mmCIF file of C-alpha atoms in Angstrom:
data_model
loop_
_atom_site.group_PDB
_atom_site.id
_atom_site.type_symbol
_atom_site.label_atom_id
_atom_site.label_comp_id
_atom_site.label_asym_id
_atom_site.label_seq_id
_atom_site.Cartn_x
_atom_site.Cartn_y
_atom_site.Cartn_z
ATOM 1 C CA UNK A 287 41.142 -82.845 57.952
ATOM 2 C CA UNK A 288 44.636 -82.044 56.762
ATOM 3 C CA UNK A 289 45.704 -78.916 55.181
ATOM 4 C CA UNK A 290 46.593 -80.937 51.891
ATOM 5 C CA UNK A 291 42.832 -82.406 51.665
ATOM 6 C CA UNK A 292 41.583 -78.847 52.225
ATOM 7 C CA UNK A 293 43.739 -77.638 49.580
ATOM 8 C CA UNK A 294 42.499 -80.269 47.127
ATOM 9 C CA UNK A 295 38.761 -79.461 47.906
ATOM 10 C CA UNK A 296 39.599 -75.976 47.427
ATOM 11 C CA UNK A 297 41.115 -76.475 43.914
ATOM 12 C CA UNK A 298 38.066 -78.781 43.043
ATOM 13 C CA UNK A 299 35.479 -76.030 43.738
ATOM 14 C CA UNK A 300 37.803 -73.610 41.560
ATOM 15 C CA UNK A 301 37.627 -76.203 38.709
ATOM 16 C CA UNK A 302 33.835 -76.239 38.717
ATOM 17 C CA UNK A 303 33.925 -72.435 38.869
ATOM 18 C CA UNK A 304 36.239 -72.322 35.777
ATOM 19 C CA UNK A 305 34.518 -74.829 33.916
ATOM 20 C CA UNK A 306 31.140 -73.021 34.566
ATOM 21 C CA UNK A 307 32.526 -69.916 33.213
ATOM 22 C CA UNK A 308 33.678 -71.363 29.902
ATOM 23 C CA UNK A 309 30.775 -72.034 27.439
ATOM 24 C CA UNK A 310 32.827 -74.217 25.378
ATOM 25 C CA UNK A 311 34.550 -76.259 28.138
ATOM 26 C CA UNK A 312 38.161 -76.225 28.917
ATOM 27 C CA UNK A 313 41.265 -78.506 28.137
ATOM 28 C CA UNK A 314 43.181 -80.071 30.883
ATOM 29 C CA UNK A 315 46.010 -77.846 29.850
ATOM 30 C CA UNK A 316 43.828 -74.687 30.629
ATOM 31 C CA UNK A 317 42.536 -75.928 33.704
ATOM 32 C CA UNK A 318 46.316 -76.672 34.920
ATOM 33 C CA UNK A 319 47.188 -72.951 34.054
ATOM 34 C CA UNK A 320 44.110 -71.681 35.602
ATOM 35 C CA UNK A 321 45.027 -73.563 38.884
ATOM 36 C CA UNK A 322 48.952 -72.851 38.755
ATOM 37 C CA UNK A 323 49.478 -76.501 39.040
ATOM 38 C CA UNK A 324 50.956 -79.737 37.357
ATOM 39 C CA UNK A 325 48.607 -81.115 34.591
ATOM 40 C CA UNK A 326 48.809 -84.562 36.614
ATOM 41 C CA UNK A 327 47.426 -82.811 39.438
ATOM 42 C CA UNK A 328 44.651 -81.249 37.525
ATOM 43 C CA UNK A 329 44.021 -84.826 35.764
ATOM 44 C CA UNK A 330 43.510 -86.229 39.360
ATOM 45 C CA UNK A 331 41.103 -83.384 40.383
ATOM 46 C CA UNK A 332 39.123 -83.558 37.401
ATOM 47 C CA UNK A 333 38.849 -87.388 37.616
ATOM 48 C CA UNK A 334 37.326 -87.003 41.137
ATOM 49 C CA UNK A 335 34.826 -84.466 40.023
ATOM 50 C CA UNK A 336 33.782 -86.685 36.977
ATOM 51 C CA UNK A 337 33.276 -89.644 39.398
ATOM 52 C CA UNK A 338 30.743 -87.316 41.547
ATOM 53 C CA UNK A 339 29.097 -86.122 38.093
ATOM 54 C CA UNK A 340 30.261 -82.584 38.635
ATOM 55 C CA UNK A 341 32.185 -82.227 35.503
ATOM 56 C CA UNK A 342 32.071 -84.538 32.263
ATOM 57 C CA UNK A 343 34.398 -85.295 29.323
ATOM 58 C CA UNK A 344 32.376 -86.327 26.256
ATOM 59 C CA UNK A 345 35.278 -87.369 24.315
ATOM 60 C CA UNK A 346 36.548 -84.064 22.598
ATOM 61 C CA UNK A 347 39.389 -83.821 25.424
ATOM 62 C CA UNK A 348 37.409 -80.932 26.835
ATOM 63 C CA UNK A 349 35.834 -80.831 30.183
ATOM 64 C CA UNK A 350 32.144 -79.496 30.735
ATOM 65 C CA UNK A 351 29.895 -79.185 33.743
ATOM 66 C CA UNK A 352 28.323 -82.457 34.685
ATOM 67 C CA UNK A 353 24.772 -83.609 35.405
ATOM 68 C CA UNK A 354 25.491 -83.498 38.973
ATOM 69 C CA UNK A 355 25.663 -79.796 39.154
ATOM 70 C CA UNK A 356 22.218 -79.488 38.029
ATOM 71 C CA UNK A 357 21.007 -81.875 40.695
ATOM 72 C CA UNK A 358 22.726 -79.475 43.340
ATOM 73 C CA UNK A 359 21.000 -76.675 41.416
ATOM 74 C CA UNK A 360 17.551 -78.135 41.740
ATOM 75 C CA UNK A 361 18.312 -78.743 45.382
ATOM 76 C CA UNK A 362 19.698 -75.155 46.087
ATOM 77 C CA UNK A 363 16.747 -73.301 44.417
ATOM 78 C CA UNK A 364 13.886 -74.560 46.836
ATOM 79 C CA UNK A 365 16.183 -73.467 49.811
ATOM 80 C CA UNK A 366 16.622 -69.915 48.359
ATOM 81 C CA UNK A 367 12.794 -69.698 47.877
ATOM 82 C CA UNK A 368 12.129 -70.761 51.495
ATOM 83 C CA UNK A 369 14.236 -68.282 52.571
ATOM 84 C CA UNK A 370 13.241 -65.503 50.299
ATOM 85 C CA UNK A 371 9.359 -66.228 50.671
ATOM 86 C CA UNK A 372 8.936 -64.120 54.122
ATOM 87 C CA UNK A 373 11.138 -61.288 52.700
ATOM 88 C CA UNK A 374 9.188 -61.140 49.585
ATOM 89 C CA UNK A 375 5.684 -61.193 51.506
ATOM 90 C CA UNK A 376 6.837 -58.142 53.420
ATOM 91 C CA UNK A 377 8.088 -56.501 50.424
ATOM 92 C CA UNK A 378 4.707 -56.965 48.625
ATOM 93 C CA UNK A 379 2.804 -55.804 51.531
ATOM 94 C CA UNK A 380 4.873 -52.574 51.962
ATOM 95 C CA UNK A 381 4.649 -51.635 48.416
ATOM 96 C CA UNK A 382 0.872 -53.014 47.825
ATOM 97 C CA UNK A 383 2.414 -54.956 44.462
ATOM 98 C CA UNK A 384 3.503 -58.456 43.625
ATOM 99 C CA UNK A 385 7.045 -59.078 44.721
ATOM 100 C CA UNK A 386 9.360 -61.641 43.103
ATOM 101 C CA UNK A 387 12.565 -63.200 42.924
ATOM 102 C CA UNK A 388 14.215 -63.995 39.798
ATOM 103 C CA UNK A 389 17.422 -65.819 38.583
ATOM 104 C CA UNK A 390 19.424 -65.817 35.509
ATOM 105 C CA UNK A 391 19.327 -68.959 33.249
ATOM 106 C CA UNK A 392 21.744 -68.263 30.388
ATOM 107 C CA UNK A 393 20.142 -65.669 27.820
ATOM 108 C CA UNK A 394 16.861 -65.753 30.033
ATOM 109 C CA UNK A 395 15.634 -65.345 33.652
ATOM 110 C CA UNK A 396 13.161 -67.379 35.517
ATOM 111 C CA UNK A 397 10.932 -66.472 38.578
ATOM 112 C CA UNK A 398 11.494 -68.968 41.279
ATOM 113 C CA UNK A 399 9.427 -67.185 44.065
ATOM 114 C CA UNK A 400 6.860 -64.480 44.499
ATOM 115 C CA UNK A 401 4.090 -62.990 46.879
ATOM 116 C CA UNK A 402 1.132 -60.861 46.633
ATOM 117 C CA UNK A 403 -0.128 -58.033 48.854
ATOM 118 C CA UNK A 404 -3.076 -58.755 51.294
ATOM 119 C CA UNK A 405 -4.848 -55.893 50.096
ATOM 120 C CA UNK A 406 -7.536 -57.418 47.741
ATOM 121 C CA UNK A 407 -6.500 -55.445 44.893
ATOM 122 C CA UNK A 408 -5.885 -56.285 41.481
ATOM 123 C CA UNK A 409 -2.467 -58.584 41.445
ATOM 124 C CA UNK A 410 -0.136 -59.621 38.699
ATOM 125 C CA UNK A 411 0.718 -63.313 38.901
ATOM 126 C CA UNK A 412 3.992 -64.783 38.071
ATOM 127 C CA UNK A 413 4.372 -68.326 36.833
ATOM 128 C CA UNK A 414 7.044 -69.968 38.978
ATOM 129 C CA UNK A 415 9.501 -71.430 36.662
ATOM 130 C CA UNK A 416 8.252 -69.456 33.578
ATOM 131 C CA UNK A 417 11.311 -68.237 31.589
ATOM 132 C CA UNK A 418 11.662 -64.590 29.635
ATOM 133 C CA UNK A 419 14.301 -63.152 27.595
ATOM 134 C CA UNK A 420 16.976 -61.352 29.891
ATOM 135 C CA UNK A 421 16.977 -58.309 27.786
ATOM 136 C CA UNK A 422 13.195 -57.626 28.628
ATOM 137 C CA UNK A 423 11.729 -55.998 31.732
ATOM 138 C CA UNK A 424 13.225 -54.556 34.720
ATOM 139 C CA UNK A 425 14.312 -57.887 36.262
ATOM 140 C CA UNK A 426 16.519 -59.076 33.326
ATOM 141 C CA UNK A 427 17.865 -55.518 32.970
ATOM 142 C CA UNK A 428 19.026 -55.388 36.659
ATOM 143 C CA UNK A 429 20.530 -58.892 36.273
ATOM 144 C CA UNK A 430 22.632 -57.544 33.183
ATOM 145 C CA UNK A 431 23.590 -54.522 35.356
ATOM 146 C CA UNK A 432 24.978 -56.714 37.893
ATOM 147 C CA UNK A 433 27.512 -57.721 35.405
ATOM 148 C CA UNK A 434 30.655 -55.978 34.263
ATOM 149 C CA UNK A 435 29.873 -53.359 31.307
ATOM 150 C CA UNK A 436 30.414 -54.497 27.991
ATOM 151 C CA UNK A 437 30.795 -52.393 24.810
ATOM 152 C CA UNK A 438 27.475 -51.705 23.229
ATOM 153 C CA UNK A 439 25.342 -52.542 26.120
ATOM 154 C CA UNK A 440 21.710 -50.913 26.095
ATOM 155 C CA UNK A 441 21.597 -47.733 27.688
ATOM 156 C CA UNK A 442 18.921 -49.240 30.056
ATOM 157 C CA UNK A 443 21.412 -51.616 31.449
ATOM 158 C CA UNK A 444 24.053 -48.795 31.964
ATOM 159 C CA UNK A 445 21.414 -46.586 33.701
ATOM 160 C CA UNK A 446 20.411 -49.449 36.122
ATOM 161 C CA UNK A 447 23.872 -50.052 36.844
ATOM 162 C CA UNK A 448 24.382 -46.299 37.776
ATOM 163 C CA UNK A 449 21.086 -46.040 39.820
ATOM 164 C CA UNK A 450 20.784 -49.549 41.278
ATOM 165 C CA UNK A 451 17.586 -50.380 39.826
ATOM 166 C CA UNK A 452 15.552 -50.277 36.804
ATOM 167 C CA UNK A 453 12.110 -49.371 36.128
ATOM 168 C CA UNK A 454 10.011 -50.234 33.082
ATOM 169 C CA UNK A 455 6.224 -50.458 31.899
ATOM 170 C CA UNK A 456 4.634 -52.653 29.734
ATOM 171 C CA UNK A 457 7.308 -55.011 28.735
ATOM 172 C CA UNK A 458 6.036 -58.341 30.101
ATOM 173 C CA UNK A 459 2.189 -57.149 30.827
ATOM 174 C CA UNK A 460 0.288 -54.418 29.150
ATOM 175 C CA UNK A 461 -0.121 -51.560 31.420
ATOM 176 C CA UNK A 462 1.983 -53.236 34.069
ATOM 177 C CA UNK A 463 4.857 -51.450 35.728
ATOM 178 C CA UNK A 464 7.957 -53.113 37.087
ATOM 179 C CA UNK A 465 11.093 -52.181 39.324
ATOM 180 C CA UNK A 466 13.750 -54.483 40.149
ATOM 181 C CA UNK A 467 17.110 -54.644 42.105
ATOM 182 C CA UNK A 468 20.063 -56.897 41.405
ATOM 183 C CA UNK A 469 20.730 -59.252 44.286
ATOM 184 C CA UNK A 470 24.187 -60.043 44.897
ATOM 185 C CA UNK A 471 25.077 -63.277 46.706
ATOM 186 C CA UNK A 472 28.137 -64.506 45.247
ATOM 187 C CA UNK A 473 26.381 -67.792 44.321
ATOM 188 C CA UNK A 474 23.916 -66.802 41.550
ATOM 189 C CA UNK A 475 22.764 -63.703 39.404
ATOM 190 C CA UNK A 476 19.388 -62.769 40.768
ATOM 191 C CA UNK A 477 16.992 -59.950 40.683
ATOM 192 C CA UNK A 478 14.338 -58.905 43.254
ATOM 193 C CA UNK A 479 11.397 -56.837 41.892
ATOM 194 C CA UNK A 480 7.823 -55.509 42.355
ATOM 195 C CA UNK A 481 5.255 -55.401 39.613
ATOM 196 C CA UNK A 482 1.954 -53.685 39.495
ATOM 197 C CA UNK A 483 -0.827 -52.168 37.025
ATOM 198 C CA UNK A 484 -0.444 -48.525 36.927
ATOM 199 C CA UNK A 485 2.514 -46.416 38.177
ATOM 200 C CA UNK A 486 5.043 -46.596 40.763
ATOM 201 C CA UNK A 487 6.923 -44.053 42.531
ATOM 202 C CA UNK A 488 10.341 -44.824 41.340
ATOM 203 C CA UNK A 489 12.603 -43.481 43.953
ATOM 204 C CA UNK A 490 10.487 -44.438 46.804
ATOM 205 C CA UNK A 491 9.901 -48.086 45.627
ATOM 206 C CA UNK A 492 13.368 -48.301 44.846
ATOM 207 C CA UNK A 493 14.533 -47.719 48.346
ATOM 208 C CA UNK A 494 12.195 -50.108 49.716
ATOM 209 C CA UNK A 495 13.046 -52.910 47.411
ATOM 210 C CA UNK A 496 16.846 -52.236 48.212
ATOM 211 C CA UNK A 497 16.303 -52.335 51.892
ATOM 212 C CA UNK A 498 14.537 -55.851 51.414
ATOM 213 C CA UNK A 499 17.253 -56.862 48.985
ATOM 214 C CA UNK A 500 19.731 -56.241 51.653
ATOM 215 C CA UNK A 501 17.951 -58.082 54.250
ATOM 216 C CA UNK A 502 17.608 -61.406 51.871
ATOM 217 C CA UNK A 503 21.256 -61.072 50.951
ATOM 218 C CA UNK A 504 21.946 -61.188 54.613
ATOM 219 C CA UNK A 505 19.787 -64.033 55.228
ATOM 220 C CA UNK A 506 21.383 -65.776 52.238
ATOM 221 C CA UNK A 507 24.974 -65.202 53.332
ATOM 222 C CA UNK A 508 26.820 -68.227 54.543
ATOM 223 C CA UNK A 509 27.491 -68.270 58.285
ATOM 224 C CA UNK A 510 30.837 -67.492 59.486
ATOM 225 C CA UNK A 511 32.631 -68.796 62.631
ATOM 226 C CA UNK A 512 32.854 -66.307 65.383
#
């Protein structure tokens, strides 16, 4: 593959990223400016992405994400779930809780994988695919904490960013305590957490969750050539 082809591929990936970050889409001029290229080149890149359904131009001269991105995402999440499941199982057993992985979806988060401890005790089940407000519970708080600080953000988010975890009680289930840590993969906004009825030793459990988060992040990291 030629250097020029690689550069075109890189620019195409950049365009998808730019458009994903723009809630109201981008004009062709804005895309060209972000790429640092002539508008003609930006047009060619966008046209190729549009052919593959990764972006769309519905008629208002702005570029938006296309349905092909959703297809890729739907294929990606099962792969993450498969990689995460053994890590969550180990975390659940070590903490005697229900462990889970959640990802951000706009102003909400969705649990995509969970595991219960094999102790026979009372467990709190999470419905896979269930959506919850992102400002609610330790999970959403840590996802927000993984983002850059914003003026007026809740104190719980600032505290979670400083400590590296969030601990909440009764926000999703009465009497349940949850603890979560952000998962940084570069590909998605995510959080790994545990939940149980009763209390949790915050510092001890946070250290355990962080260790498993680091392991999961390593498993999800793309392999590099030696």
